[in-house]
mmCIF file of C-alpha atoms in Angstrom:
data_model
loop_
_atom_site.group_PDB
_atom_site.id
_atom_site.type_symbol
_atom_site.label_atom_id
_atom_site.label_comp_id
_atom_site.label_asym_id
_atom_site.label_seq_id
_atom_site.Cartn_x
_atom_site.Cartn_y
_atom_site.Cartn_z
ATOM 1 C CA UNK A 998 5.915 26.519 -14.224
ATOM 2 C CA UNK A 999 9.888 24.896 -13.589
ATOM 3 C CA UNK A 1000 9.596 28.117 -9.993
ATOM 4 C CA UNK A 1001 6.489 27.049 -8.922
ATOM 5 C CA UNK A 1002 6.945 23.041 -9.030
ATOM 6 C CA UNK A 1003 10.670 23.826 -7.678
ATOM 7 C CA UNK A 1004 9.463 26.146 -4.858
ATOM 8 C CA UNK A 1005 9.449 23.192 -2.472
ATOM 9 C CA UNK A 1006 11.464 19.691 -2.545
ATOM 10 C CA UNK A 1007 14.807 19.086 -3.675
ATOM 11 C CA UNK A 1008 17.092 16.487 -6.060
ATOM 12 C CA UNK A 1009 18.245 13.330 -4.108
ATOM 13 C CA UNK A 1010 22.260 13.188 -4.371
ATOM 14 C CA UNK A 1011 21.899 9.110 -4.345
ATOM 15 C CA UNK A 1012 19.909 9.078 -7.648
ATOM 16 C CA UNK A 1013 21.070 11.940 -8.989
ATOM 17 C CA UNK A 1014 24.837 12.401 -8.318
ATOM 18 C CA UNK A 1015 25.684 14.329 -11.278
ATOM 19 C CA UNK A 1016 23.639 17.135 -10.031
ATOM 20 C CA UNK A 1017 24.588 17.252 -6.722
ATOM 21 C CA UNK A 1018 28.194 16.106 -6.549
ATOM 22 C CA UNK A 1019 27.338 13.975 -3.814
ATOM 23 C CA UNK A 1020 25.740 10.307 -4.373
ATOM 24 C CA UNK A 1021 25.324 9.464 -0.425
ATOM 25 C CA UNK A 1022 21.828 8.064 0.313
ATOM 26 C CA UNK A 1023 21.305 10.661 2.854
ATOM 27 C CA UNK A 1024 21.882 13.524 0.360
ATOM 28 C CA UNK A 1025 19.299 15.837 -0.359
ATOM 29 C CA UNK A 1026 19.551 18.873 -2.176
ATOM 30 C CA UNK A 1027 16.712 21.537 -1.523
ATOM 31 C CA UNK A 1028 15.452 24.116 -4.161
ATOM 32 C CA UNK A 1029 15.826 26.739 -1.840
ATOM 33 C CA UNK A 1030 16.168 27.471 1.828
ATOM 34 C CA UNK A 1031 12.081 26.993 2.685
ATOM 35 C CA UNK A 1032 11.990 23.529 0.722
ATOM 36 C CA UNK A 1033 8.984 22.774 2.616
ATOM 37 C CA UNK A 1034 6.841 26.061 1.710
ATOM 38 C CA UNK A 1035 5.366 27.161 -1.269
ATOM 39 C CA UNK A 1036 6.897 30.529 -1.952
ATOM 40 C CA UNK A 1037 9.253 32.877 -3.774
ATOM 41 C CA UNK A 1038 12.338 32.174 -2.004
ATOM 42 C CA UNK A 1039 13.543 29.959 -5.564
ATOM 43 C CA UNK A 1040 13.007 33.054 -7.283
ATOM 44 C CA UNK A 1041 14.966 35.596 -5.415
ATOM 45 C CA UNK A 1042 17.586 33.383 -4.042
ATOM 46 C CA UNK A 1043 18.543 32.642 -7.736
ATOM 47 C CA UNK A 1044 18.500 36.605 -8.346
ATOM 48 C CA UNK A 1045 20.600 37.755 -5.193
ATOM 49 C CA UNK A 1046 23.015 34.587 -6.118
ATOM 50 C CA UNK A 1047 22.329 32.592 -2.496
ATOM 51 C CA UNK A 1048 20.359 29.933 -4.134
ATOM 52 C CA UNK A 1049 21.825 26.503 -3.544
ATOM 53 C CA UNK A 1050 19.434 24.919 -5.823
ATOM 54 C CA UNK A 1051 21.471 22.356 -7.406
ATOM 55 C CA UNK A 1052 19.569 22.713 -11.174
ATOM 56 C CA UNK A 1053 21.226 26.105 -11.101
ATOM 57 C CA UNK A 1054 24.684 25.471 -9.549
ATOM 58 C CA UNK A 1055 25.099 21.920 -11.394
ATOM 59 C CA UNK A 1056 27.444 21.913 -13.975
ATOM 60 C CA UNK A 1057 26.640 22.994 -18.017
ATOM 61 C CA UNK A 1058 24.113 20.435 -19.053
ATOM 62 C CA UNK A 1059 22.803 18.846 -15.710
ATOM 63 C CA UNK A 1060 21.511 23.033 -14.655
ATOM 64 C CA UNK A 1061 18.205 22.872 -16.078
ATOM 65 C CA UNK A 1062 16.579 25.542 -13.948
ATOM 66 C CA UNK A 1063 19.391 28.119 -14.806
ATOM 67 C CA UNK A 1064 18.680 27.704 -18.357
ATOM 68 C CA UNK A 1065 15.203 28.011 -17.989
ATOM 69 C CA UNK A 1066 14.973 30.882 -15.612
ATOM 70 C CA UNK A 1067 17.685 33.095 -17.922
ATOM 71 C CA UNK A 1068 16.486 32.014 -21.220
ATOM 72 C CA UNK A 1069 14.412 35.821 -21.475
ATOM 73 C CA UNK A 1070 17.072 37.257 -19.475
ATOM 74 C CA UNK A 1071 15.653 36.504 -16.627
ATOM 75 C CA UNK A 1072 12.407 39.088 -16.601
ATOM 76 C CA UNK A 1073 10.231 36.328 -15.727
ATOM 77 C CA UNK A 1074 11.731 34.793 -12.542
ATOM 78 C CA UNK A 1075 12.103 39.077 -11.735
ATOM 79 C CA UNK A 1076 8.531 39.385 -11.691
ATOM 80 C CA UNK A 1077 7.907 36.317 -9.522
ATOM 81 C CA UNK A 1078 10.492 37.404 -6.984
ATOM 82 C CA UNK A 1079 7.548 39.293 -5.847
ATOM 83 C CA UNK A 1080 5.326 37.565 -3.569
ATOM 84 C CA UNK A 1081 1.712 38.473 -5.010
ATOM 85 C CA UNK A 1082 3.216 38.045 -8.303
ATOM 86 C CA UNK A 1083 4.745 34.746 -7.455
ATOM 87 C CA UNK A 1084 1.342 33.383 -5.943
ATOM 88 C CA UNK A 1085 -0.886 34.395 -8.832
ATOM 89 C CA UNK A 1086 1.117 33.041 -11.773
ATOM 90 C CA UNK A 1087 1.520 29.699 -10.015
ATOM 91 C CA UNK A 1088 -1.868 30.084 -9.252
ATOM 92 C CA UNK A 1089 -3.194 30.387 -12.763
ATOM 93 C CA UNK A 1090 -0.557 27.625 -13.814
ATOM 94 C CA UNK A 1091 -2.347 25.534 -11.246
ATOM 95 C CA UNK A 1092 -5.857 26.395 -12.209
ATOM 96 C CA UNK A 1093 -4.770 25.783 -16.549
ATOM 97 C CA UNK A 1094 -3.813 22.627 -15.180
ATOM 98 C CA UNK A 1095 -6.792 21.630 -13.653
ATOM 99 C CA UNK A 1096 -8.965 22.243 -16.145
ATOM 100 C CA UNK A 1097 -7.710 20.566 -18.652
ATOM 101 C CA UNK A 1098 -10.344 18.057 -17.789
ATOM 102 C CA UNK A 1099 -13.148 18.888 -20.493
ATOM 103 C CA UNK A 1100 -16.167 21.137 -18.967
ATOM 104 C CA UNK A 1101 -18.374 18.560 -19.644
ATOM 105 C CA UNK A 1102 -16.659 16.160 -17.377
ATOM 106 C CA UNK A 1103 -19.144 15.417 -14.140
ATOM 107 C CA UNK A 1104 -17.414 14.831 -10.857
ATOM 108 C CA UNK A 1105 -18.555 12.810 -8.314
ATOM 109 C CA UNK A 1106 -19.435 13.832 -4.811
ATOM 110 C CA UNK A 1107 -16.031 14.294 -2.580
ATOM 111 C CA UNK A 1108 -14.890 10.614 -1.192
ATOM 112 C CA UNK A 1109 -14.550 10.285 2.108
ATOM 113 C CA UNK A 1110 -12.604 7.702 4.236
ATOM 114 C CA UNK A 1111 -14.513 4.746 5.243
ATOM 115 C CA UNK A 1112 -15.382 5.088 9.185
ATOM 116 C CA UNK A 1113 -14.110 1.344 9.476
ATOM 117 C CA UNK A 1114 -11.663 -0.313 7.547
ATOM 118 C CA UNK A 1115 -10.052 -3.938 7.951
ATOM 119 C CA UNK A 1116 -6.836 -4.179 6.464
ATOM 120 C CA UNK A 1117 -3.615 -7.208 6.316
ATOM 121 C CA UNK A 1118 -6.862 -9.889 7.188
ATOM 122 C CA UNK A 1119 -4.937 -13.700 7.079
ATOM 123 C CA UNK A 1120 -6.608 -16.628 7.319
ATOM 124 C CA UNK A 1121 -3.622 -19.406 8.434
ATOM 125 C CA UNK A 1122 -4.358 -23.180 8.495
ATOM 126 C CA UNK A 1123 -1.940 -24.560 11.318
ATOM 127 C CA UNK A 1124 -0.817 -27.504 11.337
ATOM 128 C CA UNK A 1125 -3.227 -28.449 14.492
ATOM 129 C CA UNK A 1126 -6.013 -28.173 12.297
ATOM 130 C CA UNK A 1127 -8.017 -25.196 12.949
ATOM 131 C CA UNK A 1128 -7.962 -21.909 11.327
ATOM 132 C CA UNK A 1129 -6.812 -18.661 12.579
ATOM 133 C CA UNK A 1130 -7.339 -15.028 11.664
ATOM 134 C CA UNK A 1131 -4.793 -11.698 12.195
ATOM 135 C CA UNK A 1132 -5.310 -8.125 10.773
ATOM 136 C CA UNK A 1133 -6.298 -4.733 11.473
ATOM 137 C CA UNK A 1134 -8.592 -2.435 12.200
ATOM 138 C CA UNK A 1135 -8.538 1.262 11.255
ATOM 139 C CA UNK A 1136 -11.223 3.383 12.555
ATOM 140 C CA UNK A 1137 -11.809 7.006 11.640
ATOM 141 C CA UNK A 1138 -12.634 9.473 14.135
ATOM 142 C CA UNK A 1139 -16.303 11.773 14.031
ATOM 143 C CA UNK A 1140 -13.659 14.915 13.417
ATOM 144 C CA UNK A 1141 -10.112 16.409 13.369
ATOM 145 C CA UNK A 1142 -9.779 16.881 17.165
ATOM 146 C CA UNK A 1143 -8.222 13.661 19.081
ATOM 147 C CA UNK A 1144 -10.695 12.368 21.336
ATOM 148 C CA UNK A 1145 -10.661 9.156 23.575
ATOM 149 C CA UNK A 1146 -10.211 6.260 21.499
ATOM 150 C CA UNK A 1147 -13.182 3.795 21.238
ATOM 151 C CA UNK A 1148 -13.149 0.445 22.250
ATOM 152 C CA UNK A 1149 -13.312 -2.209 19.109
ATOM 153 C CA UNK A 1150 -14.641 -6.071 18.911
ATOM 154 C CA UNK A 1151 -15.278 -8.253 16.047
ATOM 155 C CA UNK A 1152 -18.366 -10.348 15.625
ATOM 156 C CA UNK A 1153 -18.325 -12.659 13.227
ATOM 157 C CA UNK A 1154 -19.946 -15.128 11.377
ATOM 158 C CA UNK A 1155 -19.072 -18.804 10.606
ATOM 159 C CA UNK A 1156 -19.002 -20.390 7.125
ATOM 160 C CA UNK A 1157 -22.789 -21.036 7.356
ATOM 161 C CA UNK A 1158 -23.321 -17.195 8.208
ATOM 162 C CA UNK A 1159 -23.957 -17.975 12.050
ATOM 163 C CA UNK A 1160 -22.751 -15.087 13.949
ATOM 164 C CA UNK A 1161 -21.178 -16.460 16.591
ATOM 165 C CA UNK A 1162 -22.358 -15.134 20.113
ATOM 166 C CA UNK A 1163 -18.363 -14.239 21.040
ATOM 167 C CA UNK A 1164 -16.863 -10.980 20.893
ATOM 168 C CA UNK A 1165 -13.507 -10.848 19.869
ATOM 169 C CA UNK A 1166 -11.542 -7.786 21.592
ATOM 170 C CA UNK A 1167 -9.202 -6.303 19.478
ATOM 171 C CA UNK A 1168 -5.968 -4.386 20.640
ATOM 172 C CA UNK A 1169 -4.795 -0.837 20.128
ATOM 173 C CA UNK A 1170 -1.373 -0.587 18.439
ATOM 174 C CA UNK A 1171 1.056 0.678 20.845
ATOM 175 C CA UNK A 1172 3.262 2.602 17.965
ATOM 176 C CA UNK A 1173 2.517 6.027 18.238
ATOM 177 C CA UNK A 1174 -0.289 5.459 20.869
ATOM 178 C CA UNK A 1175 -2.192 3.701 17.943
ATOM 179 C CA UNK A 1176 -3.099 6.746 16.318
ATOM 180 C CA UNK A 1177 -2.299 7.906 12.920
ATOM 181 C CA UNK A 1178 -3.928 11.681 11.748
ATOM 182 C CA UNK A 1179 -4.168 12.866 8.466
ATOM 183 C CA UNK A 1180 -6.071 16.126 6.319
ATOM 184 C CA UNK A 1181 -8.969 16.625 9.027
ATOM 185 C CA UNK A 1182 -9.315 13.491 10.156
ATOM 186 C CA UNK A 1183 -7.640 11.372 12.987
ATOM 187 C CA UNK A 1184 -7.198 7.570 12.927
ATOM 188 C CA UNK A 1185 -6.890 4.959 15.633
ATOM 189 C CA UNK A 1186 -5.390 1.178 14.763
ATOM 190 C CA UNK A 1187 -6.194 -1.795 16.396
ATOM 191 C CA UNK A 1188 -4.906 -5.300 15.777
ATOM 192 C CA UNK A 1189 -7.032 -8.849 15.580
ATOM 193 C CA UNK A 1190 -5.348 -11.114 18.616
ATOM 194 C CA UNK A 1191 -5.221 -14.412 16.190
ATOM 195 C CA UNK A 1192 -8.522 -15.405 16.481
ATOM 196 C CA UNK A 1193 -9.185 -19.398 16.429
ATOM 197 C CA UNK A 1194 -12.268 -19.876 14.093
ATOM 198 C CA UNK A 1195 -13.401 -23.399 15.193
ATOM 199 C CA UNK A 1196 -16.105 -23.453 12.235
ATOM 200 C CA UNK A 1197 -14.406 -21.134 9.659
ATOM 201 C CA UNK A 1198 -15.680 -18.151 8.557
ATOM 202 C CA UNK A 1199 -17.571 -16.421 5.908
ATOM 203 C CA UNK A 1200 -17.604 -12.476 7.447
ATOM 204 C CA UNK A 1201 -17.371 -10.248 10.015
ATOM 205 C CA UNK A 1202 -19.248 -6.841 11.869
ATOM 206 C CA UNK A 1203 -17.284 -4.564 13.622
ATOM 207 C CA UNK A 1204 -18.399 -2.678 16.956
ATOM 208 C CA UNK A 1205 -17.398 0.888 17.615
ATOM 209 C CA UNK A 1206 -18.018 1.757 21.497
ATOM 210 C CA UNK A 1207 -17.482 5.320 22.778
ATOM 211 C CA UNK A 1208 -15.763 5.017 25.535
ATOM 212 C CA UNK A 1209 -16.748 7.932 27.562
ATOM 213 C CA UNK A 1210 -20.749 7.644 26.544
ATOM 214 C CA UNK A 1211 -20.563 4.047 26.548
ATOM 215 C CA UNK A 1212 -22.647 3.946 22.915
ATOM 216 C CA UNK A 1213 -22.127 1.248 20.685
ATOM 217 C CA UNK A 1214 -21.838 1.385 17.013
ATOM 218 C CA UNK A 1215 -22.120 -1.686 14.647
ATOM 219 C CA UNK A 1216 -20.950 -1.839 11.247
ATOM 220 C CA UNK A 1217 -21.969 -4.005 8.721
ATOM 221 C CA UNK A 1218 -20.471 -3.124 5.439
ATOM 222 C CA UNK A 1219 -23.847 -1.425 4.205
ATOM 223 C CA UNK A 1220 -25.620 -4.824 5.024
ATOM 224 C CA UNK A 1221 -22.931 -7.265 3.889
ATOM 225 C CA UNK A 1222 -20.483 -7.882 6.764
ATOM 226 C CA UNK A 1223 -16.663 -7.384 5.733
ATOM 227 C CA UNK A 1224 -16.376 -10.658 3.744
ATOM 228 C CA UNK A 1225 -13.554 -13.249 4.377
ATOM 229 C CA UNK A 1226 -13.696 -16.436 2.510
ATOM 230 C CA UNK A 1227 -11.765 -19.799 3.806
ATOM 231 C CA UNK A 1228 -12.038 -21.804 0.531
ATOM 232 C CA UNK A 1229 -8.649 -21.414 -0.348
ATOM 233 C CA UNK A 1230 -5.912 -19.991 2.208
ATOM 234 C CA UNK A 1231 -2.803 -18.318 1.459
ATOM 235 C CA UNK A 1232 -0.230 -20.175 3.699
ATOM 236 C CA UNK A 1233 3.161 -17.932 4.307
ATOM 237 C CA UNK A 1234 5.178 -20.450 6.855
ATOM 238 C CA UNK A 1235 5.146 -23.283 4.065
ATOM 239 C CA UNK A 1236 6.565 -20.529 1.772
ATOM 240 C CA UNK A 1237 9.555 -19.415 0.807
ATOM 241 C CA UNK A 1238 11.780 -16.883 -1.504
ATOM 242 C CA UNK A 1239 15.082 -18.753 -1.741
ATOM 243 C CA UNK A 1240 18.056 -17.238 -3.451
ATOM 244 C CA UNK A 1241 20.851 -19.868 -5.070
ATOM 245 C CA UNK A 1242 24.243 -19.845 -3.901
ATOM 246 C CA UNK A 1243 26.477 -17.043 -5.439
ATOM 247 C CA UNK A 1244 23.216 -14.809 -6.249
ATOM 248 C CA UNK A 1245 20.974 -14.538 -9.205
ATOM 249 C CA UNK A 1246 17.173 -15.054 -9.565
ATOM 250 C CA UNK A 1247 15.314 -16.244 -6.466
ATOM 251 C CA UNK A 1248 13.186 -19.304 -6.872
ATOM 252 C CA UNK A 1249 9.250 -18.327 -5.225
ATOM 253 C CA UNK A 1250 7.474 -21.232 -3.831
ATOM 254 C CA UNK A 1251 3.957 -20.377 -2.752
ATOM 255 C CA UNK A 1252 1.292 -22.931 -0.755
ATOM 256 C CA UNK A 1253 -1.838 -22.590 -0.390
ATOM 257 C CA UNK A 1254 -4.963 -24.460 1.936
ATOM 258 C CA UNK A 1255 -7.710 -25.650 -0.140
ATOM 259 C CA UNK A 1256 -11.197 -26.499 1.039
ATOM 260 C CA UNK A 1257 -12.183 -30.040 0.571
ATOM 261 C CA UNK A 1258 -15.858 -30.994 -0.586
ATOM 262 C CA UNK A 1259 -16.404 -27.708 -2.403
ATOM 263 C CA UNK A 1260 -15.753 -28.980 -6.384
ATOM 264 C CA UNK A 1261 -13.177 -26.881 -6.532
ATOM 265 C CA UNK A 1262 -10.417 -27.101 -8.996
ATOM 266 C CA UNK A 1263 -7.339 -25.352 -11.259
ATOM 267 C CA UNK A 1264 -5.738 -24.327 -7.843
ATOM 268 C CA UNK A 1265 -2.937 -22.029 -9.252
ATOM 269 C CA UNK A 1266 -1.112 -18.504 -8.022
ATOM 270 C CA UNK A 1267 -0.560 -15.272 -10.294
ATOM 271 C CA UNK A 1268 2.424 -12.943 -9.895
ATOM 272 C CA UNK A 1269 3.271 -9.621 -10.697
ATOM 273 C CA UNK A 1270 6.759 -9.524 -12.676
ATOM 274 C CA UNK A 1271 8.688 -6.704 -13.543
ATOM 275 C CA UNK A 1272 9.295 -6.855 -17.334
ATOM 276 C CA UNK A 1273 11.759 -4.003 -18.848
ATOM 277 C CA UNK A 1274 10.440 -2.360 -21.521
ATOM 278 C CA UNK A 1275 11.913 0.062 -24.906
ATOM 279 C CA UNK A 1276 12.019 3.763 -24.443
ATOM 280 C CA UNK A 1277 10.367 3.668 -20.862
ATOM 281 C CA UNK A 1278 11.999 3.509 -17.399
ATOM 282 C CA UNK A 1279 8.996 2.120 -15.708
ATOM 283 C CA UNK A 1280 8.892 -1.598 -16.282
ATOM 284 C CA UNK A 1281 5.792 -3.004 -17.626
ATOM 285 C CA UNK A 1282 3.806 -5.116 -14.800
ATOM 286 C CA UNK A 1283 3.157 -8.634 -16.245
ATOM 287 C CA UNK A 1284 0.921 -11.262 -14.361
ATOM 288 C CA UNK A 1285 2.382 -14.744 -14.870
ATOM 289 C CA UNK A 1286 0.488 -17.685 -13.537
ATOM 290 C CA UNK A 1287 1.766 -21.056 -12.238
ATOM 291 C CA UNK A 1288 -0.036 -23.736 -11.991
ATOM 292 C CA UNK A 1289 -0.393 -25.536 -8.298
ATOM 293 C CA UNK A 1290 -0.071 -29.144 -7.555
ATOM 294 C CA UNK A 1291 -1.613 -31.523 -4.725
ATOM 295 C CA UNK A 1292 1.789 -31.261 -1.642
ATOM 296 C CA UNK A 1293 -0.342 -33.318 0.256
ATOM 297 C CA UNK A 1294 -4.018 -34.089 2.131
ATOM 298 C CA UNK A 1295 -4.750 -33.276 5.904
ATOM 299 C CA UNK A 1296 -7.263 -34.655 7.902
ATOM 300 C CA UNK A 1297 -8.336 -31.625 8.357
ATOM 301 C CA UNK A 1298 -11.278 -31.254 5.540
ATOM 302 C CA UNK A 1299 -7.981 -29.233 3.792
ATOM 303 C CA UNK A 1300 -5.559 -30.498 1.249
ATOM 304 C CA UNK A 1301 -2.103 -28.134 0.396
ATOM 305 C CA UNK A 1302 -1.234 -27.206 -2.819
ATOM 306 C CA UNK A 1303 2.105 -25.331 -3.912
ATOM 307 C CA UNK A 1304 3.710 -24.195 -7.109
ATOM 308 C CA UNK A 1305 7.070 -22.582 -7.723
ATOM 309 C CA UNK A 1306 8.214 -19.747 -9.972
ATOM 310 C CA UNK A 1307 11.471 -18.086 -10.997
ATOM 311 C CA UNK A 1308 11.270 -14.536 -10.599
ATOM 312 C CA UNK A 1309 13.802 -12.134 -11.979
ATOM 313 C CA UNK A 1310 15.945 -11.052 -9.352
ATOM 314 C CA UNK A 1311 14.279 -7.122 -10.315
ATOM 315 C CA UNK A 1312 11.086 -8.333 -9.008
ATOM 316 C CA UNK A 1313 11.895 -10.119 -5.943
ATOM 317 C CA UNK A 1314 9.791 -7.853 -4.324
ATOM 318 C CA UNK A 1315 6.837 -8.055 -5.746
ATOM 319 C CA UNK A 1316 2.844 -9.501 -4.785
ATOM 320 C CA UNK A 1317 1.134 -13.143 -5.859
ATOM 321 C CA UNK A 1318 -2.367 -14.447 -5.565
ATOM 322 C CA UNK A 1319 -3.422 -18.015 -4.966
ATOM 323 C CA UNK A 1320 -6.947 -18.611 -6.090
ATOM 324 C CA UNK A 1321 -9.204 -21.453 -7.199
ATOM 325 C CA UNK A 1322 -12.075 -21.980 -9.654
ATOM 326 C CA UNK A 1323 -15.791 -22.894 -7.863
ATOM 327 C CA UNK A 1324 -18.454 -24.173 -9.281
ATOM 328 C CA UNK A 1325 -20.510 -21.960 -11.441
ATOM 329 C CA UNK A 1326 -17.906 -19.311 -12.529
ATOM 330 C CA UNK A 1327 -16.965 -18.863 -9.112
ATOM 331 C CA UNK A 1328 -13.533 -17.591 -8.489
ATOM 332 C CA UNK A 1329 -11.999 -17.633 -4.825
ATOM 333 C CA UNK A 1330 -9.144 -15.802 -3.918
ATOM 334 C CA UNK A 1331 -6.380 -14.987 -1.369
ATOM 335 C CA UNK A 1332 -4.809 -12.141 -3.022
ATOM 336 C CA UNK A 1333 -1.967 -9.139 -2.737
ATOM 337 C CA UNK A 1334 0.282 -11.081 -1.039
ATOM 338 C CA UNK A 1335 4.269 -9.589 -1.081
ATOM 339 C CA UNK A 1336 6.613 -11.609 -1.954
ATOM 340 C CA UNK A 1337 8.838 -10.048 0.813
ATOM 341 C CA UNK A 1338 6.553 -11.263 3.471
ATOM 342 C CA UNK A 1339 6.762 -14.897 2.636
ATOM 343 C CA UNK A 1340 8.647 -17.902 4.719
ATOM 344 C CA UNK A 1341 10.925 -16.788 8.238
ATOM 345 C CA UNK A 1342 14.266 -17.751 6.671
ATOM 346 C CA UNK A 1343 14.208 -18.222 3.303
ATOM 347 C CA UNK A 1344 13.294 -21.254 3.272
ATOM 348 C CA UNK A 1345 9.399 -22.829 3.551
ATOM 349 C CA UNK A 1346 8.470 -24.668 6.696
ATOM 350 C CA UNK A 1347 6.860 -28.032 6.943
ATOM 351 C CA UNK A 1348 3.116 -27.960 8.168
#
């Protein structure tokens, strides 16, 4: 099992400098000389003494591999310094390891990638009083081969569900032609131009036009439109992570817009914090909530709300939400929001 998982990859020096003798951040150690193929090179580099992989050539105690592979003498790694040989017992490794998962276990259907997919979507309250919407776009493409990318436009709808008779063109990234591929399928990216939504909004279609048949393809989230809600708003410029002076734990002020008229109340954020934990070197994710108070009122049918938190300096990197309570068990939210993100200098504008 230790030659087949160690047939590709390598041990970073920077994490792991007792292995490698060398703790630079661009240090990395491979296994053997085809790191990125799954083969028997680890096997009969070790045995014709070429091998560089450093859990053989580390010193007594940090060369895990060596002990492993010469612990029968090394008649196991032998027989998987042949190729066929090599292939089939990290094959049936493979296969014991996959089923594991009981017989009677059913699997769903394969999942596919959604054909359309808004991501990053920001509502922003400026401080002129109208509301104002960035993302993305992805769109996947019909198959694997790169065709010409489609044209993209957002219709959407306002807080009463009007769609509003305005197309909003979207724009390819220009980073790698706006294209992104992946196993067979190809991806284009397009970004929303900050879109001024004069009477809010409640969702959005997306339009999909080939551009060298000129058909047009609308979709609707299965019926529902892709849903953005503008009862409370997530603002980053009146935000702010702000370290003291000298260092230490950085103080996390987060403001939020909330929708006036609407009964709603307990405006408060949530945030992820890093919390050590015994006999484990994955820290144990613990959501602490802060509760936010009126900053002030707008003319605007808006009032702001912010809260502050000390985060341990460990999880200065980390995601909040800001939501409020609606009436009948409703729960709004502006959520996943990263902490490194927030504020332009590290310090929270005035709106």
């Amino acid at each position: 099992m230790t030659a087949c998982g160690h047939t590709i990859g390598g041990v970073h020096g920077q994490f792991f400098p007792e292995v490698t003798g060398n703790s630079s951040g661009s240090n990395f150690a491979h296994f053997d000389t085809t790191a990125a193929i799954f083969d028997n090179k680890v096997a009969t580099e070790y045995l014709d003494g070429t091998t560089k992989n450093p859990l053989v050539t580390a010193p007594a105690g940090n060369n895990s591999d060596f002990a492993i592979f010469s612990s029968d003498g090394n008649s196991t790694i032998k027989a998987m310094s042949e190729p066929p040989t090599f292939l089939s017992t990290c094959g049936s490794i493979l296969q014991r390891m996959i089923d594991t998962v009981p017989s009677t276990v059913k699997l769903s259907d394969p999942i596919t990638p959604m054909k359309v997919k808004p991501t990053l979507l920001q509502l922003q309250l400026l401080s002129s009083g109208q509301l104002q919407l960035d993302g993305n776009i992805r769109v996947r493409s019909e198959d694997s081969g790169l065709g010409p990318q489609p044209t993209v436009k957002l219709m959407y709808a306002d807080r009463t569900g009007k769609i509003n008779s305005t197309r909003i063109d979207t724009t390819p990234y220009t980073q790698q032609g706006g294209t992104g591929s992946g196993f067979e399928a190809v991806f284009w990216f397009y970004q929303i131009p900050s879109v001024i939504l004069p009477n809010g909004i409640s969702h959005f279609n997306v339009s999909v036009t080939n551009t060298t048949t000129g058909h047009e393809t609308i979709y609707d989230n299965n019926g529902n439109g892709y849903p953005v809600q503008d009862n409370i708003i997530f603002q980053s410029p009146q935000s702010c992570l702000v370290f003291p002076n000298g260092g230490g734990d950085p103080n996390l002020t987060l403001t939020a817009a909330v929708r006036d008229g609407m009964n709603l109340t307990n405006t408060s954020f949530n945030v992820v914090v890093k919390t050590p934990r015994a006999n484990a070197v994955v820290p144990e994710l613990v959501v602490k909530t802060a509760p936010m108070k009126l900053l002030r009122s707008t003319s605007f049918g808006y009032s702001l709300y912010s809260a502050s938190y000390t985060l341990p300096v460990n999880s200065q990197s980390t995601t909040a939400d800001v939501w409020v309570d609606g009436p009948g068990g409703v729960k709004y939210e502006d959520a996943f929001k990263g902490t490194d993100a927030v504020g332009g200098d590290h310090k929270c504008q005035e709106f």
